[in-house]
Each structure stands twice: as C-alpha cells, then as structure tokens.
Tab-separated table of C-alpha atoms in Angstrom:
chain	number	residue	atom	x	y	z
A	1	UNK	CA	30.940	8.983	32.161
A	2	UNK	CA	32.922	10.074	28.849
A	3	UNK	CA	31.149	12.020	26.301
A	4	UNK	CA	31.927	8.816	24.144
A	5	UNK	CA	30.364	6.447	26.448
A	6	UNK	CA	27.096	8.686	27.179
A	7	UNK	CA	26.931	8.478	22.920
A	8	UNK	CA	27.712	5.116	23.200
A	9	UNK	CA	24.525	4.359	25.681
A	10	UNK	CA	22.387	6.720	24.077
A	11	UNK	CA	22.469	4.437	20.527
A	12	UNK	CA	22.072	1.432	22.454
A	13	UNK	CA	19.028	2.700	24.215
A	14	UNK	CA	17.783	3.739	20.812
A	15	UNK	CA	18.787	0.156	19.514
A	16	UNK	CA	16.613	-0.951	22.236
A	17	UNK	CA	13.887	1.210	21.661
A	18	UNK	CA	13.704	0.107	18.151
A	19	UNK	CA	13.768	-3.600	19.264
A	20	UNK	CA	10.626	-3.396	20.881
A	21	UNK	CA	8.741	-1.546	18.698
A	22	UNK	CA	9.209	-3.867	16.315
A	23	UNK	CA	8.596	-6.539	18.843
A	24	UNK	CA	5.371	-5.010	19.253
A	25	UNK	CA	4.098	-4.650	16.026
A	26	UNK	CA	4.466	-8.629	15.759
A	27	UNK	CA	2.154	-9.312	18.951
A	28	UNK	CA	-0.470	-6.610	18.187
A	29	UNK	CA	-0.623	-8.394	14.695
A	30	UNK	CA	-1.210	-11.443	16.325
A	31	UNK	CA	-2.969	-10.630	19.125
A	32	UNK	CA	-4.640	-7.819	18.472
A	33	UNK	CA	-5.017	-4.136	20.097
A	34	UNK	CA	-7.256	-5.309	23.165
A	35	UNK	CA	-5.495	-8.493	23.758
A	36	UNK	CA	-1.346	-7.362	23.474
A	37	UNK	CA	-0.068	-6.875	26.694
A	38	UNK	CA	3.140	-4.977	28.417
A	39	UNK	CA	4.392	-8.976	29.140
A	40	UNK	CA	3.452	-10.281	25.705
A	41	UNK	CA	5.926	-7.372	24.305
A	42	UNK	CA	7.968	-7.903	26.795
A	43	UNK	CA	8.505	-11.746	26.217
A	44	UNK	CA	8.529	-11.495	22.525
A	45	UNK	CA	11.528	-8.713	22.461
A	46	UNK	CA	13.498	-11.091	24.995
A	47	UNK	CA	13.277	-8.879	28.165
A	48	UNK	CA	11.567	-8.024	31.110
A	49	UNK	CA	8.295	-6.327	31.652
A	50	UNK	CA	10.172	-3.491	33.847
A	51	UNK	CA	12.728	-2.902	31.086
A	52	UNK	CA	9.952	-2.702	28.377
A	53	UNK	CA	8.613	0.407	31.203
A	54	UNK	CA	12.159	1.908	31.111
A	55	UNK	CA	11.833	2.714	27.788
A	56	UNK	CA	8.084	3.306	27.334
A	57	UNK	CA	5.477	4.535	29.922
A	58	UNK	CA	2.406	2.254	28.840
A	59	UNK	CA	0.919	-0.127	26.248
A	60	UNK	CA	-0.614	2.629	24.946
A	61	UNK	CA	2.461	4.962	24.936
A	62	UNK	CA	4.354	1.250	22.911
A	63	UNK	CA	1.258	1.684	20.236
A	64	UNK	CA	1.426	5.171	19.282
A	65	UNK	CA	5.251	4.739	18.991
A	66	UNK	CA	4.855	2.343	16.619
A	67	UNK	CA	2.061	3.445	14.424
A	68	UNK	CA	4.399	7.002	14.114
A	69	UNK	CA	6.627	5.737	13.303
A	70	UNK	CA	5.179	3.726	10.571
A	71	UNK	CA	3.508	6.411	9.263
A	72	UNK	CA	6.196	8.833	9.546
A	73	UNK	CA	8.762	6.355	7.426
A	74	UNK	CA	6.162	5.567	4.597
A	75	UNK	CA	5.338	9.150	4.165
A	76	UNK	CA	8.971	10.228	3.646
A	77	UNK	CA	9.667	7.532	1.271
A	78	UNK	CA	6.240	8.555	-0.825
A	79	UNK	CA	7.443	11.748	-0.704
A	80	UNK	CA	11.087	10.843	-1.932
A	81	UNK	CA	9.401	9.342	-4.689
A	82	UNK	CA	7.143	12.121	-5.629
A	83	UNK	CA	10.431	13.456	-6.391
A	84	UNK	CA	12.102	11.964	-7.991
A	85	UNK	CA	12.549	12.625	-12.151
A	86	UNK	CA	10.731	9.421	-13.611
A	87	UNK	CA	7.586	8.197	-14.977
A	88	UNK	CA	4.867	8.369	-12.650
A	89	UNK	CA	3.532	4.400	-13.274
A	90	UNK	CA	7.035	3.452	-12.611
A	91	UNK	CA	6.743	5.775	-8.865
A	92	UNK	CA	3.517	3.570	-8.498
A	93	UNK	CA	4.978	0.181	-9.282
A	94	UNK	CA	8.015	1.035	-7.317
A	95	UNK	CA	6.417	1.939	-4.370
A	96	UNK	CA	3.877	-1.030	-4.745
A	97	UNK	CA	7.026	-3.569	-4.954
A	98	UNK	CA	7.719	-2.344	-2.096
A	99	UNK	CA	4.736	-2.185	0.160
A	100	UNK	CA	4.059	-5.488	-0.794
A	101	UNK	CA	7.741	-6.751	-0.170
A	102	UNK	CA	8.320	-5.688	3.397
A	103	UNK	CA	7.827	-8.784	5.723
A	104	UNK	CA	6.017	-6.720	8.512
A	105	UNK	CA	3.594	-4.442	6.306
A	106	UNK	CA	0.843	-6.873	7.229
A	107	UNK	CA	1.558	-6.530	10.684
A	108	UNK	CA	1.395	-2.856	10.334
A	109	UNK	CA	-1.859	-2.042	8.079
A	110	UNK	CA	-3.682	-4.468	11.070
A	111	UNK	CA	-2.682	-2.456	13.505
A	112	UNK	CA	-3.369	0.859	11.900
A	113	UNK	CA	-7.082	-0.046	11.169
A	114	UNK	CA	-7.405	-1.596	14.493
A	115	UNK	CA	-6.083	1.635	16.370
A	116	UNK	CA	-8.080	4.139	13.351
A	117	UNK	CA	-11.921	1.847	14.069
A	118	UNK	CA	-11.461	-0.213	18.101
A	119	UNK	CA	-13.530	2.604	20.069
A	120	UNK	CA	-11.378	1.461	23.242
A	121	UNK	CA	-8.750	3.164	21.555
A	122	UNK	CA	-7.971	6.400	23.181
A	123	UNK	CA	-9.534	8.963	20.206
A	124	UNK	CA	-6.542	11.176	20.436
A	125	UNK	CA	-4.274	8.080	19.142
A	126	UNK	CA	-6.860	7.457	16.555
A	127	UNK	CA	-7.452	10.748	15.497
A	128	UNK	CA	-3.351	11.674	15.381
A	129	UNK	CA	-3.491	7.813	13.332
A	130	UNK	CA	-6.081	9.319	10.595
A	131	UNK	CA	-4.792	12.745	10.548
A	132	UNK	CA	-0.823	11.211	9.860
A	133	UNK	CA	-2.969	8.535	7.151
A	134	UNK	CA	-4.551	11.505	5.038
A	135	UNK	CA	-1.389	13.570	5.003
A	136	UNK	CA	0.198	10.864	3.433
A	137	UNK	CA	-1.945	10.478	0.854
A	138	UNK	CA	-0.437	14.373	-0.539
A	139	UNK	CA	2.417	12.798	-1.819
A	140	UNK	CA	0.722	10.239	-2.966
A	141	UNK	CA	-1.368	12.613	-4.703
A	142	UNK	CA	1.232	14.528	-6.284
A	143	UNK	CA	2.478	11.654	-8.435
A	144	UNK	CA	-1.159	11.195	-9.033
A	145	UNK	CA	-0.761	14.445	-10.774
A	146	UNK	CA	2.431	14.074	-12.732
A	147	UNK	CA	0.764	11.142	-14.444
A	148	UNK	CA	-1.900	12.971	-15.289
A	149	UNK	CA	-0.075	16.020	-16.703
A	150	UNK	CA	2.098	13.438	-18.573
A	151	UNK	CA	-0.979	11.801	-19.981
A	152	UNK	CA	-0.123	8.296	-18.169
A	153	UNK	CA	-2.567	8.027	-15.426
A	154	UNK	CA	-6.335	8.464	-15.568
A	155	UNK	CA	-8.497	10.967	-15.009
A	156	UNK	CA	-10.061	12.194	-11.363
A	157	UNK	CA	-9.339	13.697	-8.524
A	158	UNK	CA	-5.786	13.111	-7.422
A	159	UNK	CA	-6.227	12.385	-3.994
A	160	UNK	CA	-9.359	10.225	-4.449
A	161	UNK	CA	-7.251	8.278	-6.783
A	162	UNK	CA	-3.958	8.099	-4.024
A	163	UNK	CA	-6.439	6.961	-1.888
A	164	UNK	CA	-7.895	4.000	-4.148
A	165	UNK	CA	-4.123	2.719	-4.862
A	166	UNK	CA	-2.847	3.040	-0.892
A	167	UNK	CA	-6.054	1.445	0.178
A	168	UNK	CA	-5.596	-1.492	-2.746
A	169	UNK	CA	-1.874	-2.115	-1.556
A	170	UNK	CA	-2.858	-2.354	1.650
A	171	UNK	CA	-5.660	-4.445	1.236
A	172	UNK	CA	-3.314	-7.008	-0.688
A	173	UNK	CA	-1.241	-6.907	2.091
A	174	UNK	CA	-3.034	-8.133	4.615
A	175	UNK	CA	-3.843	-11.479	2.391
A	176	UNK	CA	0.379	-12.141	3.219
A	177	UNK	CA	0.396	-12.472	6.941
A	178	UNK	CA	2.213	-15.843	7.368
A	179	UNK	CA	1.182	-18.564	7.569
A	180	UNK	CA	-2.566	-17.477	5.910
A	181	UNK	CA	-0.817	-16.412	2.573
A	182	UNK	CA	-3.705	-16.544	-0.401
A	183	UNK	CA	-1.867	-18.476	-3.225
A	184	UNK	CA	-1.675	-15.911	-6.028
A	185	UNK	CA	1.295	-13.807	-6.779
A	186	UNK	CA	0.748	-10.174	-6.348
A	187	UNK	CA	1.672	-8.428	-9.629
A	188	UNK	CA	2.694	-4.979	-9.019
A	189	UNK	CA	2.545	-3.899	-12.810
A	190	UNK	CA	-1.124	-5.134	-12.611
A	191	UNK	CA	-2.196	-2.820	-9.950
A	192	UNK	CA	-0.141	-0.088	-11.875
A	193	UNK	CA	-2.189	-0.743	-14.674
A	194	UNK	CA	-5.282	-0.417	-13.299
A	195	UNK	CA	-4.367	4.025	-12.560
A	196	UNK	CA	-3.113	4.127	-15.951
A	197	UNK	CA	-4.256	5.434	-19.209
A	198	UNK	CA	-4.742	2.381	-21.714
A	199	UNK	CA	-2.292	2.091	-24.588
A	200	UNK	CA	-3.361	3.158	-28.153
C-alpha cells in the first residue's frame, strides 16, 4: 500500500472512530451507563457489533473515549478563552452561549455524572473523570481572576466561584435534552450577571 493510501485509511479509521463516539454519547444519554450496550452503539452508528470491536476493545474502553475526549475539548477551549485580551463577563457569556448551544452537551454532562457517581463504574474511569473535571475548572478560574483584578466579577475564591458557574451551565443543560425541553429561554447575560459586580 502507498504511503498516500495508508494516510488515506488512517483518516478514515479516525473518521470512524469519531462516528461512534459520538454515536455513543447519544445511547448512553438515553439509555444510560448500565443499560448502553456494544449492539445499541453499534446499531445507532450504522454498523456492526464486530466493527464497533475493531476500533474499540470494550463498552467500557467506548466510555472513557468519549468522556476524554469531552473533557479534553472543553478544557482547551476554556483555556483559549482565558486568553484571550477581553473582558472577563464577556469570556463568561461567551463560553456560556456556547455550552448551552451545542446540541449534544446534554448528552454529555449525563454521562459525566453518571460515570463520576454509578459505583459499577470501574473507579479508575471515575477517578481519571473527576481528576480531568477539577483541572478544568483552572482555567476557569483564571478568568475568575481577571474579573476580579478588573473589578467586574465578585469577590471569593476563584475556583469556588469557576465551580458555581460550570456547575450552573451544566445544570441548565440538562433541562434541553430533546424532547423534555423546560419552556424558558436560557439567558446567557443573566447567568453572567449573577458572577458580576453590580453597576453603580
């Protein structure tokens, strides 16, 4: 095979690889940790149970995929944003827009608290689950800060106060998953508001 075709595969495998996680964050949403199987992935992503196992070596090899993945793409983007040169409540309402905007972040905040508190869970997948959740909230943190110095956001403990907003975001979230949507609009700039230092 031709270097170009072996590249060729390769992205297609990783195309694949992709499908199913995402295919799998829908039926653990649905379904549940305990009740998702191999063939319920398998069925939802359009292929066969032994093609899910070419790409992944269990169910519980398919969750911690997806949950580090999760974790690992929300905690660059916080951190992107901690970076950026801009007010800090406009770093939280961006990021809440966001959160609340992606179709499948209900899907995913379900199946992060059901791998972080379902004791059938092997504890090293919960454990890597909390450690990758509290990292993220550093970044989170830091804009904390920059609000603070700026005299924008209230006072207390930066992290504490990361870990109020992520928490309230994600919270909100899980009132979306379709089909069970509560009718009231989510209004980032209210959340924002409620981190901020009241106007004079």
């Amino acid at each position: 095979m031709s270097p170009r075709n072996v590249e060729k595969d390769q992205q297609l495998r990783e195309l694949r690889r992709e499908h199913i996680l995402d295919c799998s964050l829908q039926v653990i949403a649905r379904r549940g940790i305990d009740s998702a199987s191999v063939k319920d992935i398998a069925k939802e992503a359009g292929l066969s149970v032994g093609n899910v196992y070419n790409y992944f070596a269990s169910k519980e090899d398919i969750f911690s995929a997806v949950l580090q993945r999760g974790q690992i793409d929300y905690g660059r983007q916080i951190s992107n944003q901690a970076a950026l040169i801009m007010d800090a409540r406009e770093k939280l309402h961006l990021i809440c827009e966001s959160w609340i905007a992606t179709p499948e972040n209900w899907a995913f905040t379900i199946m992060l608290q059901s791998i972080r508190t379902n004791e059938t869970v092997n504890p090293e997948l919960r454990e890597a689950a909390t450690r990758r959740f509290t990292t993220n909230l550093e970044p989170m943190a830091e804009i904390m800060r920059q609000g603070q110095h700026a005299g924008v956001i209230i006072e207390g403990d930066p992290k504490e106060l990361a870990f109020y907003f992520v928490s309230l975001i994600q919270g909100l979230t899980l009132q979306l998953a379709p089909g069970y949507e509560i009718p009231v609009k989510i209004q980032a700039a209210n959340i924002v508001t409620l981190f901020s230092v009241p106007k004079k």
